[in-house]
Structures are given as C-alpha cells and as structure tokens.
C-alpha cells in the first residue's frame, strides 16, 4: 500500500457539513457539533473470510457492507449519520486501486446519507481488516434506546427476516441470476435510516438492529428494559420465496442467522397506528410481531408462540421443551 497516494485519492474535495472545521490532512479531525444535538458514535471491525469474502464480493461490495453495518447501529439509536472514519489493515497482495474501489463502495452509501469522511489510518497486515467508526446526531429527547420498552407495548420489525442468511446460502450453492435479490440482501444490506427519519414525531421508540438475529436482539431489549416479550411465529415477516424452505432451516434463518440489519423494536399501542401510517406512506414494510407483556417478570424473558404453544426463545433460537414461566 502506498499510504500517501491512497490518502490523496480518497480525500474529499469539499465537506458536506459546515461543522467539519478540519478533516483529512492533519493529525486529527476538528468538529464543531451542531447546537442542541447529541453525538452518537458506533464502531465495527470486519475481517476478510470472517465477515466477508472477496471470492464472491467485489471491493465495492465490501466497502458498502462495512459502512452499512455501522449505519444500522446509528439507525437503532435514532440518529442521523454525519461523519465516518476508516482504518484499513491490508496485505501486500491488495493494490491501492483495489482499496480505492473499496472506499468508493463506502462513498456510494455515504453520499446517499450526506456523510463526510473525516479521517482514519492505514497499515499493512496479513489479512484485510476494516474498522469503520460512524458519528450521528440526535435530538436529546429522540434517542431510541433498548431500555425504553414498556409493558403493553407493540413489538414490531421492519422488512423481512432471514434474507441475508438465505442469500449467503444461495451464494455458496453457486451463482444464479434468479437469486440476485437475495445475493444483494447479503452483500449490500440497506440500513433503516429511512425508518428513523419518518418516525421523528413518535415520542418513544425502543429500537435494536437485527445484526445477530431477532432472538438475540429481543433478548437484549428485555434485559435492558426489564420486561418480557411474546412474539408469534405466524406474524414474523418472511419473503414469499422462502416460505417453502425446510422448516428447521427456515427457523434458523428467521430467528438467529442475523445480518439483515432491519430494526426490531417497541412502541406504545397509541403510537402504533402512527408508525404504520408513517411507514406505509414512505414505502417501508413494518409488521407487528407481538407485544410486551403487561407485567414484569423477575427474570426478563422472550417467548415465541407457535401452533398455540408458548416456548422460551433464547439468544440463539428456540429453547425446546414447554416453558413453565418464571
């Protein structure tokens, strides 16, 4: 890697946000935060052949996916993306041109959300490792925390579940143009910034992004909020092309495979109609999948009802066997 030519190639000609006092080109970035907002910061590291593979992804895909995963965290916090930093460790086998292609994949998504690249670092290593740090702005009273679910809330999720995992499986089976939709859902997920934007009027939303699987995300919510949740298998949104999959395979994809980067959350019953309307008017699929139970358990628990049987749903999927409660 020629670090200096790489930096020159990715340095923006201008910054979209006037709050960027100094970006790339010095020992650090200087930012003047917007008045009245709070800064949300999230970071994630992705490693070649662990989180992505260049065998079936282009460098542009890799850049897009790494940034999308981070933006999903900002969406789950209810914030608007503004800046990002990129640290890259790259083996000698990868050229500057290929790294620039990766950065162009990020830029494609960043430009869509009017984000500024304000810095980062480069080094050589044995494998391609990318760490992205993203910054978002949020009004103090509009943070969407895991800890704000309340008894009797509606539980909802955006989009369809299991598409990314199914796309990955189809990629492993060999390329077929008819499966391109699912391939793209794995390689180029779309963070739900749009859901956050259209629901600014809702006073309280509890949100979590579906990165590790809905079973994991719901368990994080009940632990943070001190509540219990009941969802119904028949309500879970599943793409029509996946319905006929062998059931155990489908169950794993929908409940615990993750990387859909959709949003799962709760809102009050009085706000649910508004959330539905806001999403419908903006082409966002949102589905009621259950409810927060009207009482608090000593041990916060997620339950799933299927065929009129209620079972505990742990962080990796079903805990088989009838559950007696707490």
Coordinates of C-alpha atoms in Angstrom, one line a residue:
X1 CA 0.0 0.0 0.0
X2 CA 1.2 3.5 -0.9
X3 CA -0.3 5.3 2.0
X4 CA 0.2 8.8 0.8
X5 CA -1.2 8.3 -2.7
X6 CA -4.1 6.3 -1.2
X7 CA -4.9 9.2 1.2
X8 CA -4.7 11.7 -1.7
X9 CA -7.1 9.6 -3.8
X10 CA -9.8 9.3 -1.1
X11 CA -9.5 12.9 0.3
X12 CA -12.8 14.8 -0.3
X13 CA -12.6 17.9 -2.4
X14 CA -15.1 19.5 0.0
X15 CA -17.1 18.7 3.1
X16 CA -20.9 18.5 3.1
X17 CA -21.2 19.6 6.7
X18 CA -20.1 23.1 7.8
X19 CA -19.5 21.5 11.2
X20 CA -16.3 19.9 9.8
X21 CA -13.6 22.5 10.7
X22 CA -10.7 20.2 9.7
X23 CA -11.0 16.8 8.1
X24 CA -8.4 14.6 6.4
X25 CA -4.9 16.0 6.1
X26 CA -3.8 16.7 9.7
X27 CA -3.2 14.7 12.9
X28 CA -6.8 14.8 13.8
X29 CA -10.2 16.0 12.6
X30 CA -11.8 19.1 14.2
X31 CA -15.6 19.1 14.5
X32 CA -18.0 21.8 15.8
X33 CA -21.1 19.7 16.9
X34 CA -24.4 21.1 15.9
X35 CA -26.1 23.1 18.6
X36 CA -28.7 21.3 20.6
X37 CA -27.9 17.8 19.4
X38 CA -26.1 14.9 20.9
X39 CA -23.4 12.9 19.2
X40 CA -23.9 9.1 18.7
X41 CA -20.8 7.1 18.0
X42 CA -20.6 3.5 16.8
X43 CA -17.7 1.4 15.5
X44 CA -17.3 -2.1 14.0
X45 CA -14.4 -4.2 12.6
X46 CA -14.8 -6.6 9.8
X47 CA -12.2 -9.2 8.9
X48 CA -11.7 -10.9 5.5
X49 CA -13.0 -14.5 5.4
X50 CA -14.8 -14.0 8.8
X51 CA -17.3 -11.2 8.0
X52 CA -16.9 -11.0 4.2
X53 CA -15.2 -12.8 1.3
X54 CA -13.6 -11.4 -1.8
X55 CA -14.4 -14.8 -3.5
X56 CA -18.0 -13.6 -4.1
X57 CA -17.9 -9.9 -3.2
X58 CA -16.4 -7.0 -5.2
X59 CA -14.2 -4.5 -3.3
X60 CA -17.1 -2.0 -3.8
X61 CA -19.5 -4.6 -2.1
X62 CA -17.1 -4.9 0.8
X63 CA -16.9 -1.2 1.4
X64 CA -20.7 -0.7 1.1
X65 CA -21.4 -3.6 3.5
X66 CA -19.0 -2.5 6.2
X67 CA -20.4 1.0 6.3
X68 CA -24.0 -0.2 6.1
X69 CA -23.5 -2.4 9.2
X70 CA -22.3 0.7 11.1
X71 CA -25.1 2.9 9.9
X72 CA -27.6 0.3 11.1
X73 CA -26.3 0.9 14.6
X74 CA -26.9 4.7 14.1
X75 CA -30.4 3.9 12.9
X76 CA -31.1 1.8 16.0
X77 CA -30.1 4.8 18.1
X78 CA -32.4 7.1 16.2
X79 CA -29.6 9.3 14.9
X80 CA -28.9 10.9 11.6
X81 CA -25.4 10.0 10.0
X82 CA -23.0 12.8 9.6
X83 CA -19.3 11.6 9.6
X84 CA -17.2 8.5 9.4
X85 CA -13.6 7.3 9.9
X86 CA -12.0 4.3 8.2
X87 CA -9.0 2.3 9.4
X88 CA -7.6 -0.3 7.0
X89 CA -5.0 -3.0 7.5
X90 CA -4.2 -4.6 4.2
X91 CA -1.9 -7.4 2.9
X92 CA 0.6 -6.6 0.1
X93 CA -1.4 -8.6 -2.4
X94 CA -4.1 -5.9 -2.4
X95 CA -3.3 -2.9 -4.5
X96 CA -4.1 0.8 -4.0
X97 CA -6.6 0.7 -6.8
X98 CA -8.5 -2.2 -5.1
X99 CA -8.6 -0.3 -1.8
X100 CA -9.8 2.8 -3.6
X101 CA -12.6 0.7 -5.1
X102 CA -13.5 -0.4 -1.6
X103 CA -13.6 3.2 -0.4
X104 CA -15.8 4.0 -3.4
X105 CA -18.3 1.4 -2.2
X106 CA -18.4 3.2 1.1
X107 CA -18.7 6.6 -0.6
X108 CA -21.7 5.4 -2.6
X109 CA -23.6 4.8 0.6
X110 CA -22.1 7.7 2.4
X111 CA -23.1 10.1 -0.3
X112 CA -26.7 8.9 -0.1
X113 CA -26.8 10.0 3.5
X114 CA -24.7 13.1 3.0
X115 CA -21.9 11.8 5.2
X116 CA -18.3 13.2 5.3
X117 CA -15.2 11.1 5.5
X118 CA -13.1 12.9 8.1
X119 CA -10.1 10.6 8.7
X120 CA -8.7 7.2 9.5
X121 CA -5.5 5.2 9.3
X122 CA -3.8 2.6 7.1
X123 CA -1.3 -0.1 7.8
X124 CA 0.0 -3.4 6.4
X125 CA -1.1 -6.8 7.7
X126 CA -1.6 -10.4 7.0
X127 CA -5.3 -10.0 6.0
X128 CA -7.7 -7.3 5.0
X129 CA -9.2 -5.8 8.2
X130 CA -11.5 -2.8 8.1
X131 CA -12.7 -0.7 11.1
X132 CA -15.3 1.9 10.5
X133 CA -16.4 4.5 13.1
X134 CA -19.5 6.4 12.4
X135 CA -20.9 9.6 14.0
X136 CA -24.6 10.5 14.1
X137 CA -26.6 13.4 15.5
X138 CA -29.8 13.1 17.5
X139 CA -32.1 15.3 19.5
X140 CA -31.7 14.6 23.2
X141 CA -35.3 13.5 23.6
X142 CA -35.3 11.3 20.5
X143 CA -32.7 8.7 21.3
X144 CA -34.1 5.2 20.6
X145 CA -32.7 3.1 23.4
X146 CA -33.1 -0.6 24.2
X147 CA -34.0 0.3 27.7
X148 CA -37.3 2.1 26.9
X149 CA -39.7 -0.8 26.2
X150 CA -42.7 -0.7 28.5
X151 CA -45.5 -3.2 29.4
X152 CA -48.3 -3.4 26.8
X153 CA -46.1 -2.0 24.0
X154 CA -46.5 -3.3 20.5
X155 CA -43.4 -5.3 19.2
X156 CA -42.6 -4.7 15.5
X157 CA -39.9 -5.3 12.9
X158 CA -39.1 -3.7 9.6
X159 CA -38.6 -5.6 6.3
X160 CA -38.3 -9.4 6.0
X161 CA -36.3 -11.7 8.3
X162 CA -33.6 -14.2 7.2
X163 CA -33.0 -12.8 3.8
X164 CA -29.3 -12.1 4.3
X165 CA -28.6 -15.6 5.6
X166 CA -30.6 -17.1 2.8
X167 CA -28.7 -15.0 0.3
X168 CA -25.4 -16.2 1.7
X169 CA -26.5 -19.9 1.4
X170 CA -27.6 -19.3 -2.2
X171 CA -24.2 -17.7 -3.0
X172 CA -22.5 -20.8 -1.6
X173 CA -24.7 -23.0 -3.8
X174 CA -23.4 -21.2 -6.9
X175 CA -24.5 -18.0 -8.8
X176 CA -27.9 -18.0 -10.3
X177 CA -29.3 -14.7 -11.7
X178 CA -32.8 -15.5 -10.4
X179 CA -31.5 -15.3 -6.8
X180 CA -29.8 -11.9 -7.3
X181 CA -32.3 -10.2 -4.9
X182 CA -31.2 -12.4 -2.0
X183 CA -27.5 -12.2 -3.0
X184 CA -27.8 -8.4 -2.8
X185 CA -29.6 -8.5 0.6
X186 CA -26.4 -10.3 1.9
X187 CA -23.8 -8.3 0.1
X188 CA -25.4 -4.8 0.2
X189 CA -27.9 -4.5 3.1
X190 CA -29.8 -1.3 3.4
X191 CA -29.7 0.4 6.9
X192 CA -33.0 1.6 8.1
X193 CA -32.2 5.3 8.4
X194 CA -35.4 5.9 6.5
X195 CA -37.5 4.4 9.3
X196 CA -35.8 6.8 11.8
X197 CA -36.4 9.8 9.6
X198 CA -40.1 9.2 9.0
X199 CA -40.9 8.5 12.7
X200 CA -39.3 11.5 14.3
X201 CA -42.7 12.6 15.6
X202 CA -43.0 9.5 17.7
X203 CA -42.0 10.4 21.3
X204 CA -40.8 7.0 22.5
X205 CA -39.4 4.2 20.4
X206 CA -37.3 1.3 21.6
X207 CA -35.1 0.0 18.8
X208 CA -32.4 -2.6 18.2
X209 CA -30.9 -3.5 14.8
X210 CA -31.1 -7.1 13.6
X211 CA -27.4 -7.9 13.3
X212 CA -27.2 -11.1 15.3
X213 CA -30.7 -12.5 14.7
X214 CA -34.0 -11.4 16.1
X215 CA -33.8 -13.9 19.0
X216 CA -30.7 -12.1 20.2
X217 CA -31.9 -8.6 19.6
X218 CA -35.2 -9.2 21.5
X219 CA -33.3 -10.7 24.5
X220 CA -31.1 -7.6 24.6
X221 CA -34.3 -5.5 24.7
X222 CA -35.9 -7.4 27.6
X223 CA -32.7 -7.4 29.6
X224 CA -32.2 -3.7 29.1
X225 CA -35.8 -2.8 29.8
X226 CA -36.6 -5.3 32.5
X227 CA -39.7 -6.6 30.7
X228 CA -40.8 -9.8 28.9
X229 CA -41.9 -10.1 25.3
X230 CA -44.2 -12.5 23.5
X231 CA -44.0 -12.9 19.7
X232 CA -45.9 -15.1 17.4
X233 CA -44.2 -17.2 14.7
X234 CA -47.1 -16.8 12.2
X235 CA -46.7 -13.0 12.3
X236 CA -43.0 -12.9 11.5
X237 CA -42.4 -11.4 8.1
X238 CA -40.9 -13.9 5.7
X239 CA -40.2 -13.4 2.0
X240 CA -42.7 -15.5 -0.1
X241 CA -39.8 -17.2 -1.9
X242 CA -38.6 -18.6 1.5
X243 CA -41.9 -19.9 2.9
X244 CA -41.4 -23.4 1.4
X245 CA -37.9 -24.0 2.8
X246 CA -37.4 -26.9 5.1
X247 CA -38.8 -25.8 8.5
X248 CA -35.7 -26.1 10.7
X249 CA -33.6 -24.3 8.1
X250 CA -36.2 -21.5 7.8
X251 CA -36.5 -21.3 11.6
X252 CA -32.7 -20.8 12.0
X253 CA -32.6 -18.2 9.2
X254 CA -35.5 -16.2 10.6
X255 CA -34.7 -16.3 14.3
X256 CA -30.9 -16.5 14.6
X257 CA -28.9 -16.1 11.5
X258 CA -28.9 -12.3 11.5
X259 CA -27.2 -9.7 9.3
X260 CA -30.5 -8.5 7.9
X261 CA -29.8 -5.1 9.5
X262 CA -33.5 -4.4 9.9
X263 CA -34.9 -2.8 13.0
X264 CA -36.9 -4.5 15.7
X265 CA -38.5 -2.5 18.5
X266 CA -41.5 -1.5 20.5
X267 CA -43.8 1.5 20.8
X268 CA -47.0 2.3 22.7
X269 CA -50.3 1.0 21.4
X270 CA -51.5 4.6 20.8
X271 CA -48.4 5.3 18.6
X272 CA -48.5 2.0 16.6
X273 CA -51.1 3.3 14.1
X274 CA -48.9 6.4 13.5
X275 CA -45.8 4.2 13.0
X276 CA -47.8 2.1 10.5
X277 CA -49.0 5.1 8.6
X278 CA -45.6 6.8 8.5
X279 CA -44.0 3.7 7.1
X280 CA -46.8 3.0 4.6
X281 CA -46.6 6.5 3.2
X282 CA -42.9 6.1 2.7
X283 CA -42.7 2.6 1.3
X284 CA -41.3 0.9 4.4
X285 CA -42.5 -2.5 5.4
X286 CA -43.3 -2.8 9.1
X287 CA -45.0 -5.7 10.8
X288 CA -46.5 -6.2 14.3
X289 CA -44.9 -9.5 15.6
X290 CA -46.0 -9.5 19.2
X291 CA -46.3 -7.5 22.4
X292 CA -44.5 -6.6 25.6
X293 CA -46.3 -8.5 28.4
X294 CA -48.5 -6.4 30.7
X295 CA -46.4 -7.4 33.8
X296 CA -42.8 -7.6 34.6
X297 CA -41.1 -11.0 35.3
X298 CA -38.4 -11.3 37.9
X299 CA -36.4 -12.7 35.0
X300 CA -37.0 -10.8 31.7
X301 CA -37.8 -13.4 29.1
X302 CA -38.6 -13.6 25.4
X303 CA -41.4 -16.1 24.4
X304 CA -42.5 -17.3 21.0
X305 CA -45.9 -18.8 20.3
X306 CA -46.2 -21.4 17.6
X307 CA -49.1 -23.8 17.0
X308 CA -50.7 -22.4 20.2
X309 CA -47.7 -23.5 22.2
X310 CA -45.6 -20.9 24.0
X311 CA -41.8 -21.5 24.3
X312 CA -38.9 -19.6 25.6
X313 CA -36.8 -18.0 22.9
X314 CA -33.2 -17.7 24.0
X315 CA -30.5 -15.7 22.2
X316 CA -29.7 -18.3 19.6
X317 CA -33.2 -19.5 18.8
X318 CA -35.6 -22.0 20.4
X319 CA -35.0 -23.5 23.8
X320 CA -37.0 -26.6 23.1
X321 CA -39.5 -28.0 25.6
X322 CA -42.6 -26.4 27.2
X323 CA -41.8 -23.5 29.4
X324 CA -43.5 -23.2 32.8
X325 CA -42.8 -19.5 33.2
X326 CA -40.9 -17.8 36.0

